[in-house]
Protein backbone atom coordinates (compact mmCIF):
# COMPACT_ATOMS: atom_id res chain seq x y z
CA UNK A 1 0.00 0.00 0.00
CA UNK A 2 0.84 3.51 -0.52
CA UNK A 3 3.02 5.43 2.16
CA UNK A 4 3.29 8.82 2.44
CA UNK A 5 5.67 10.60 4.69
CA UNK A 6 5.91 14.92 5.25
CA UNK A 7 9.21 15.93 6.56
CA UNK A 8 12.32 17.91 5.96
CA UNK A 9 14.18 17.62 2.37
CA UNK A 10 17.90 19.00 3.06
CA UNK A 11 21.35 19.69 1.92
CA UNK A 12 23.93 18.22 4.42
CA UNK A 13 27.62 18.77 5.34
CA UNK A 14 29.12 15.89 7.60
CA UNK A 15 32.53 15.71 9.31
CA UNK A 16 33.60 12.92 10.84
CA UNK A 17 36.99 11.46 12.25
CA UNK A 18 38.03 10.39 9.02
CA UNK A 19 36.35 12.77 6.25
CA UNK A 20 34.45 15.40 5.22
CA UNK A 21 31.40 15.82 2.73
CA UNK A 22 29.60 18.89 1.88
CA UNK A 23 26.05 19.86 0.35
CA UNK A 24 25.18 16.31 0.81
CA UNK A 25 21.61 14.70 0.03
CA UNK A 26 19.71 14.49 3.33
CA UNK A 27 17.01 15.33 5.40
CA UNK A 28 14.25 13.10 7.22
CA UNK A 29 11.84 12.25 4.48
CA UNK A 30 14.99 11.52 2.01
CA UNK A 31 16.04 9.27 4.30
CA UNK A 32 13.09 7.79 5.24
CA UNK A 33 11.17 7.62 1.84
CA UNK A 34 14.72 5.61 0.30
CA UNK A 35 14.49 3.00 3.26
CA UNK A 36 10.47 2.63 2.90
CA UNK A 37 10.64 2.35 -1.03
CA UNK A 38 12.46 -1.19 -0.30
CA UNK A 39 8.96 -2.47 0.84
CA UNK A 40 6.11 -0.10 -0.55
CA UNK A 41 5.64 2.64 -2.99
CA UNK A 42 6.14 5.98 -0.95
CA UNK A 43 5.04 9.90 -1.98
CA UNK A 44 7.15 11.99 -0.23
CA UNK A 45 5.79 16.09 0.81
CA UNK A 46 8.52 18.32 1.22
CA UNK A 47 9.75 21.62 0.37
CA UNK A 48 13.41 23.10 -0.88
CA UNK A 49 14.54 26.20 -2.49
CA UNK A 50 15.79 27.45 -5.54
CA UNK A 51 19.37 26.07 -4.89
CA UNK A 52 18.21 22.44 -4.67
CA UNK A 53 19.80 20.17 -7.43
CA UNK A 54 17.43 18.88 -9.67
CA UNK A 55 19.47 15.77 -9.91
CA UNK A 56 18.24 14.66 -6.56
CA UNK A 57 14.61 15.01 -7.82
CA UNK A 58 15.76 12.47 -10.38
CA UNK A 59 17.57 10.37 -8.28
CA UNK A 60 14.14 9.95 -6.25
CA UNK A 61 12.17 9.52 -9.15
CA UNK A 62 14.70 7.09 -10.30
CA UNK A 63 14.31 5.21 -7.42
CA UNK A 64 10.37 4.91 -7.45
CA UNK A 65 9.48 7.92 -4.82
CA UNK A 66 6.39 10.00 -5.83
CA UNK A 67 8.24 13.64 -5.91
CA UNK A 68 4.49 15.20 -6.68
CA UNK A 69 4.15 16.46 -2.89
CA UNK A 70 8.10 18.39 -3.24
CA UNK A 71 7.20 22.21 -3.90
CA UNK A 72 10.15 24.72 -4.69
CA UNK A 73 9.83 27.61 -3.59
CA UNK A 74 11.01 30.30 -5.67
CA UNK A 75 13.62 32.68 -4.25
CA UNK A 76 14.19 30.88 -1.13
CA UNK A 77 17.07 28.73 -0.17
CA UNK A 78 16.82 25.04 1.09
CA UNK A 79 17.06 23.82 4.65
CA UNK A 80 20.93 23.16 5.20
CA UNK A 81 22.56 21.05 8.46
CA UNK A 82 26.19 21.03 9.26
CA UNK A 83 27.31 18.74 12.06
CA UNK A 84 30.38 16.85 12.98
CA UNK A 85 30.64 13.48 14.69
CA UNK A 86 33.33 12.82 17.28
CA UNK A 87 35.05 9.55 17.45
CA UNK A 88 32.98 7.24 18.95
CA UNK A 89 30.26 8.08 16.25
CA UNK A 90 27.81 8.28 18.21
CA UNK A 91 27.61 11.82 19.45
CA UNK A 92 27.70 14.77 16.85
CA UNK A 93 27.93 18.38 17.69
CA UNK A 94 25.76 20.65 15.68
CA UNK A 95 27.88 23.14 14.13
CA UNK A 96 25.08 25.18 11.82
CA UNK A 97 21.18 24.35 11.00
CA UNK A 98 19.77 26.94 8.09
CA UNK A 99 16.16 26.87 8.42
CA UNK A 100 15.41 28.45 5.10
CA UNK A 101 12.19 27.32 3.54
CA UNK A 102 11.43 25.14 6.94
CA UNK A 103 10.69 28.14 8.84
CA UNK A 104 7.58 28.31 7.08
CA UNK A 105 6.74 25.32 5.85
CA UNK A 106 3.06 24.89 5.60
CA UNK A 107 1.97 21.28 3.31
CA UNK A 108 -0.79 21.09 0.90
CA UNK A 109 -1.03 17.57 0.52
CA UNK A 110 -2.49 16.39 -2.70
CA UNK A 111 -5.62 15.55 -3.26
CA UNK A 112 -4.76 11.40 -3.77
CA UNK A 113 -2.20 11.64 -0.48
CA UNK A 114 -4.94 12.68 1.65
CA UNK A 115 -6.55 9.56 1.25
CA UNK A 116 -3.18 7.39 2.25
CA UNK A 117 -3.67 4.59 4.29
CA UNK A 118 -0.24 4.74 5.88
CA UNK A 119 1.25 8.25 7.07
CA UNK A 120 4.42 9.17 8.64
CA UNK A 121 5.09 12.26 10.07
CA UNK A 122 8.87 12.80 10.24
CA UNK A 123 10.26 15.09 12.35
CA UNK A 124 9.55 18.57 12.03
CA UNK A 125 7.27 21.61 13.53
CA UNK A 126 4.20 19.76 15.86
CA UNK A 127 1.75 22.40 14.63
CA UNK A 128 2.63 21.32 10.91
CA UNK A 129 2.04 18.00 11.71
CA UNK A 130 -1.20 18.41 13.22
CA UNK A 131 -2.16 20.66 9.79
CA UNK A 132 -1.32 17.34 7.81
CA UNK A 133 -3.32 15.23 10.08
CA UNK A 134 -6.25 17.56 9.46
CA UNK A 135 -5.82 16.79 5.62
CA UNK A 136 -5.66 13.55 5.46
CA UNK A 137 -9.04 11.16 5.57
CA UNK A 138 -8.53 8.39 8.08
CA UNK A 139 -5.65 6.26 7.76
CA UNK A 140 -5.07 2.99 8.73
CA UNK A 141 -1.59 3.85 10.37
CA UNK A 142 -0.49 7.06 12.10
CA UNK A 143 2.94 7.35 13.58
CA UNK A 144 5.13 10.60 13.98
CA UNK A 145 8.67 11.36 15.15
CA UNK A 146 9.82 14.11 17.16
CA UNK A 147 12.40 15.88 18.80
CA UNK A 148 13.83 17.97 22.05
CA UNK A 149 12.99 20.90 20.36
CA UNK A 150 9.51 20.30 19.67
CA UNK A 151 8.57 18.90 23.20
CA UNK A 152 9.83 21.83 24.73
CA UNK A 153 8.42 24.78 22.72
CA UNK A 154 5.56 23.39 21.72
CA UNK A 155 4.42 20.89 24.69
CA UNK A 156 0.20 21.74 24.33
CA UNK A 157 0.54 20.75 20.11
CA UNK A 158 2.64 17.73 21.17
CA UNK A 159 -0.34 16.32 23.72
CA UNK A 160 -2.57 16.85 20.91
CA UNK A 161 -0.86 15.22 18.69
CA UNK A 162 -0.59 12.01 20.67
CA UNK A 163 -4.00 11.47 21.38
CA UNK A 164 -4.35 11.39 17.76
CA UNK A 165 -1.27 9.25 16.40
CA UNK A 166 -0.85 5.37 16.53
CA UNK A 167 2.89 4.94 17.32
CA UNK A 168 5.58 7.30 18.34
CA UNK A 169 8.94 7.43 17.65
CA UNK A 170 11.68 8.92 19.13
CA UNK A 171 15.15 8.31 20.61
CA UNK A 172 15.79 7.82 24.72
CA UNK A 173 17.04 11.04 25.25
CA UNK A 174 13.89 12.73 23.93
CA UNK A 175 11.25 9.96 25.68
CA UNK A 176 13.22 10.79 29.38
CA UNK A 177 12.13 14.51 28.48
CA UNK A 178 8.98 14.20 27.00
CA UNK A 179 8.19 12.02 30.06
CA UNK A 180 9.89 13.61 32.96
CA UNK A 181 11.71 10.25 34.07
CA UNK A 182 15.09 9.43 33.30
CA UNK A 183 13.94 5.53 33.78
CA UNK A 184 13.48 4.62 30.09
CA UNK A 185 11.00 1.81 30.75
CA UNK A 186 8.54 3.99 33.30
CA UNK A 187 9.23 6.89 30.55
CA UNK A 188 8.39 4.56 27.46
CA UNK A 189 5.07 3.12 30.05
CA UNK A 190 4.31 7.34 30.60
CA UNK A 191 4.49 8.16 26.79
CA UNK A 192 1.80 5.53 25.94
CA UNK A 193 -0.20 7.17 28.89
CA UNK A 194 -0.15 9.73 26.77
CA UNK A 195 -2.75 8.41 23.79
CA UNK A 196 -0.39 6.41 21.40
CA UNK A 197 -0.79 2.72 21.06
CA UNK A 198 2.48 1.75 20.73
CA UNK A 199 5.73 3.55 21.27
CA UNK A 200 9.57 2.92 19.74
CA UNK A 201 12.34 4.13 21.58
CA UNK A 202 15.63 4.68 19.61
CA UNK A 203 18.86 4.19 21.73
CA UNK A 204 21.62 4.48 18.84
CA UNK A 205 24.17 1.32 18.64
CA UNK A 206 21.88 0.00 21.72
CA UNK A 207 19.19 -0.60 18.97
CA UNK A 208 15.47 0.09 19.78
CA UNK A 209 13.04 -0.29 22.54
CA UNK A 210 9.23 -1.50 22.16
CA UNK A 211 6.06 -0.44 24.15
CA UNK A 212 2.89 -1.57 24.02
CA UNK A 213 -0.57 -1.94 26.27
CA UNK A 214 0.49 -5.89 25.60
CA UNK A 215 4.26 -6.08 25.59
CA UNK A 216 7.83 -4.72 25.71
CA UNK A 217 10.80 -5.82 24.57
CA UNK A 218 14.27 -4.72 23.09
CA UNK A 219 16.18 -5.11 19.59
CA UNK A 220 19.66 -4.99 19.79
CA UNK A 221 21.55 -2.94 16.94
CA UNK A 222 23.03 -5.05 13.90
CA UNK A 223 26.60 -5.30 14.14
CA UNK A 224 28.03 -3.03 12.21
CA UNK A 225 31.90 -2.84 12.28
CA UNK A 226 32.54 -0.15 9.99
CA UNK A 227 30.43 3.28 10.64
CA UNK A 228 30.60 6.06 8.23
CA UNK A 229 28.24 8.57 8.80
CA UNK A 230 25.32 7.64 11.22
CA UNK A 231 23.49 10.66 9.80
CA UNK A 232 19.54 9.58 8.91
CA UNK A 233 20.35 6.30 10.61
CA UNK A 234 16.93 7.07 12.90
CA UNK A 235 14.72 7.97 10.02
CA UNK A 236 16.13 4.86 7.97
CA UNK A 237 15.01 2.76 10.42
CA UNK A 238 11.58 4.61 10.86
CA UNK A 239 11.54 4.00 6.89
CA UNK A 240 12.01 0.31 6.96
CA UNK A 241 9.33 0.04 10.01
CA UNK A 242 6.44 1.22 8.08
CA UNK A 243 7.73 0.40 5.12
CA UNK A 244 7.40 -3.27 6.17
CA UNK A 245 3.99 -2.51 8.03
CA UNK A 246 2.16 -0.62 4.94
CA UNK A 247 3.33 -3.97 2.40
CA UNK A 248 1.82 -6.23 5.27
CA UNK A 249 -1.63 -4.55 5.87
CA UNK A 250 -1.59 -5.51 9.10
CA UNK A 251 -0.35 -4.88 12.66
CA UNK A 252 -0.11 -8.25 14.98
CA UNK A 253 2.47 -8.12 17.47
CA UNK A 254 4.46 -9.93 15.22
CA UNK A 255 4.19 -7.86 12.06
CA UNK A 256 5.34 -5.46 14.36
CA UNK A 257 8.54 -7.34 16.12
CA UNK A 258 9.25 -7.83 12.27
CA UNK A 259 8.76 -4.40 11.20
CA UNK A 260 11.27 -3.20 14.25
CA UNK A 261 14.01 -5.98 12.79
CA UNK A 262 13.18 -4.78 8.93
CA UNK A 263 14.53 -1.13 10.61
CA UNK A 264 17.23 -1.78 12.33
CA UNK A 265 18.93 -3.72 9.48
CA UNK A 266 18.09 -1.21 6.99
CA UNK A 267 19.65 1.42 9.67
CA UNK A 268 22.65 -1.06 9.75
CA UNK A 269 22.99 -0.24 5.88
CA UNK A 270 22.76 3.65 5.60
CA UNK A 271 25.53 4.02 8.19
CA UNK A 272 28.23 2.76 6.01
CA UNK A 273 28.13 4.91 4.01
CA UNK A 274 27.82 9.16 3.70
CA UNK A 275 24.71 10.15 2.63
CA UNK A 276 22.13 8.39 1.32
CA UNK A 277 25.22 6.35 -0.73
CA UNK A 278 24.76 2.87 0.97
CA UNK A 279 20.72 2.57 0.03
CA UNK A 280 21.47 3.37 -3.56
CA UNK A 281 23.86 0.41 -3.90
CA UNK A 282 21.71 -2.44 -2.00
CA UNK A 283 18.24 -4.67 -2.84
CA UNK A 284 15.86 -5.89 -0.96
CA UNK A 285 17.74 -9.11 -1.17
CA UNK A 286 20.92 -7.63 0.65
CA UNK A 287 18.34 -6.35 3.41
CA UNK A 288 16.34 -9.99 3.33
CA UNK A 289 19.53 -11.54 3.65
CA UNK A 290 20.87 -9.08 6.91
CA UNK A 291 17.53 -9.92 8.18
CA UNK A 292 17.90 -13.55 8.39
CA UNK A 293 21.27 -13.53 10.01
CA UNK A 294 20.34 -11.04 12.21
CA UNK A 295 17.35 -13.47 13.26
CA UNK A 296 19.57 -16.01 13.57
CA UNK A 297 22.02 -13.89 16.08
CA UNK A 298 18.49 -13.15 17.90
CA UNK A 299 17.34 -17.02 18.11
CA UNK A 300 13.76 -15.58 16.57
């Protein structure tokens, strides 16, 4: 089934220990919509400016995203991220964030993504994602992403929103914030007091969390010996989650132990590379085969 996702469509610059990349192609619903499109055809709502390179609207078309929901906006410059990663990869320092045509970014979803069965809301304003919500007519699955930023500027929007959402997603740092507990399994128990029926916490090269009214549980990360650039790693893995869930249909508690796996390998993949590099150069056979060794690591 279709999946649509609204989120941020950026330029990136990355330094790590070992190198450094600039105006690279990133942003949450890149990264997400090029892990999803594995699984599930995906129509991806965005915005850039002027200075966006129209080769990365072909390299999405190219690789089966509907581009129909990315408006440029003339005059205006895209949203731009530099960070830099120190060497144990997995803390980054935030060295510049350009806001640009974010500040004001305001979807019009078209008229055949309102009726999507299967919407993500990537991370981004909580007020814009309650405006897409309002658009769209009844899908079958909900689940948003947030951040820090969000869940302390805009705390009223973000209670809304979670009495309206199926899952939430977000990483331990954020779920000990938005829940005022630094225990992540009475914070995870909190957030799904909340209104969400399930909730994913992200913990990095810990792997992944699961809450439910039913169960919890906890993924490990694949092993990955050779880290890149971590950058989109949490909104691959978001991809490859409902990417999984919207070609299933359906949402048993295993679909959804399966969907978690499905996102953590497909994380496992974007980090070895810079960009979006690594998801260009695999199939779903590469990420079928990951799976099955990673099951067999598991014993599930």
């Amino acid at each position: 089934m279709p999946l649509v996702v609204v989120g941020s469509v950026a330029l990136d610059s990355v330094e790590t220990p070992e190198a450094k990349r600039e105006n690279l192609l990133g942003g949450s619903a890149v990264y997400f919509s090029l892990a999803a499109r594995f699984f599930t055809r995906v129509r991806l709502v965005g915005v850039v400016g002027e200075d966006w390179p129209p080769e990365h609207t072909r390299l999405l078309e190219d690789c089966g995203v509907d581009v129909t929901g990315l408006s440029v906006v003339a005059g205006a410059k895209t949203f731009r991220w530099r960070g830099r990663y120190f060497p144990n990869m997995n803390d980054r320092e935030t060295l510049e964030v350009q806001l640009n045509v974010m500040e004001q970014f305001d979807p019009v979803l078209p008229e055949e993504h309102r009726r999507c069965r299967f919407l993500f809301l990537a991370n981004g304003s909580t007020r814009m994602q309650l405006r897409v919500l309002e658009q769209c007519v009844g899908p079958n699955l909900t689940v948003a992403d947030t951040m820090d930023h969000w869940i302390r500027t805009e705390p009223e929007e973000l209670r809304t929103l979670l009495q309206r959402i199926d899952g939430l997603v977000l990483n331990d740092f954020e779920a000990k914030l938005l829940a005022e507990d630094q225990n992540l399994i009475r914070a995870g128990r909190k957030i799904l007091d909340m209104g969400p029926t399930f909730v994913v916490i992200k913990k990095g090269e810990h792997g992944a969390m699961f809450f439910s009214r039913h169960e919890m549980y906890v993924l490990p990360a694949y092993p990955t010996a050779d880290v890149v650039d971590p950058t989109g790693a949490g909104d691959s893995f978001a991809g490859g989650m409902m990417g999984y869930l919207a070609e299933q249909t359906e949402f048993s508690p295993e679909d959804l132990k399966t969907a978690m796996a499905y996102g953590i390998v497909v994380a496992s993949f974007t980090v070895e590379d810079f960009s979006v590099d690594r998801l260009l150069k695999i199939r779903r056979q590469d990420i079928d085969a990951r799976l099955d060794a990673y099951r067999k690591m598991l014993m599930f």
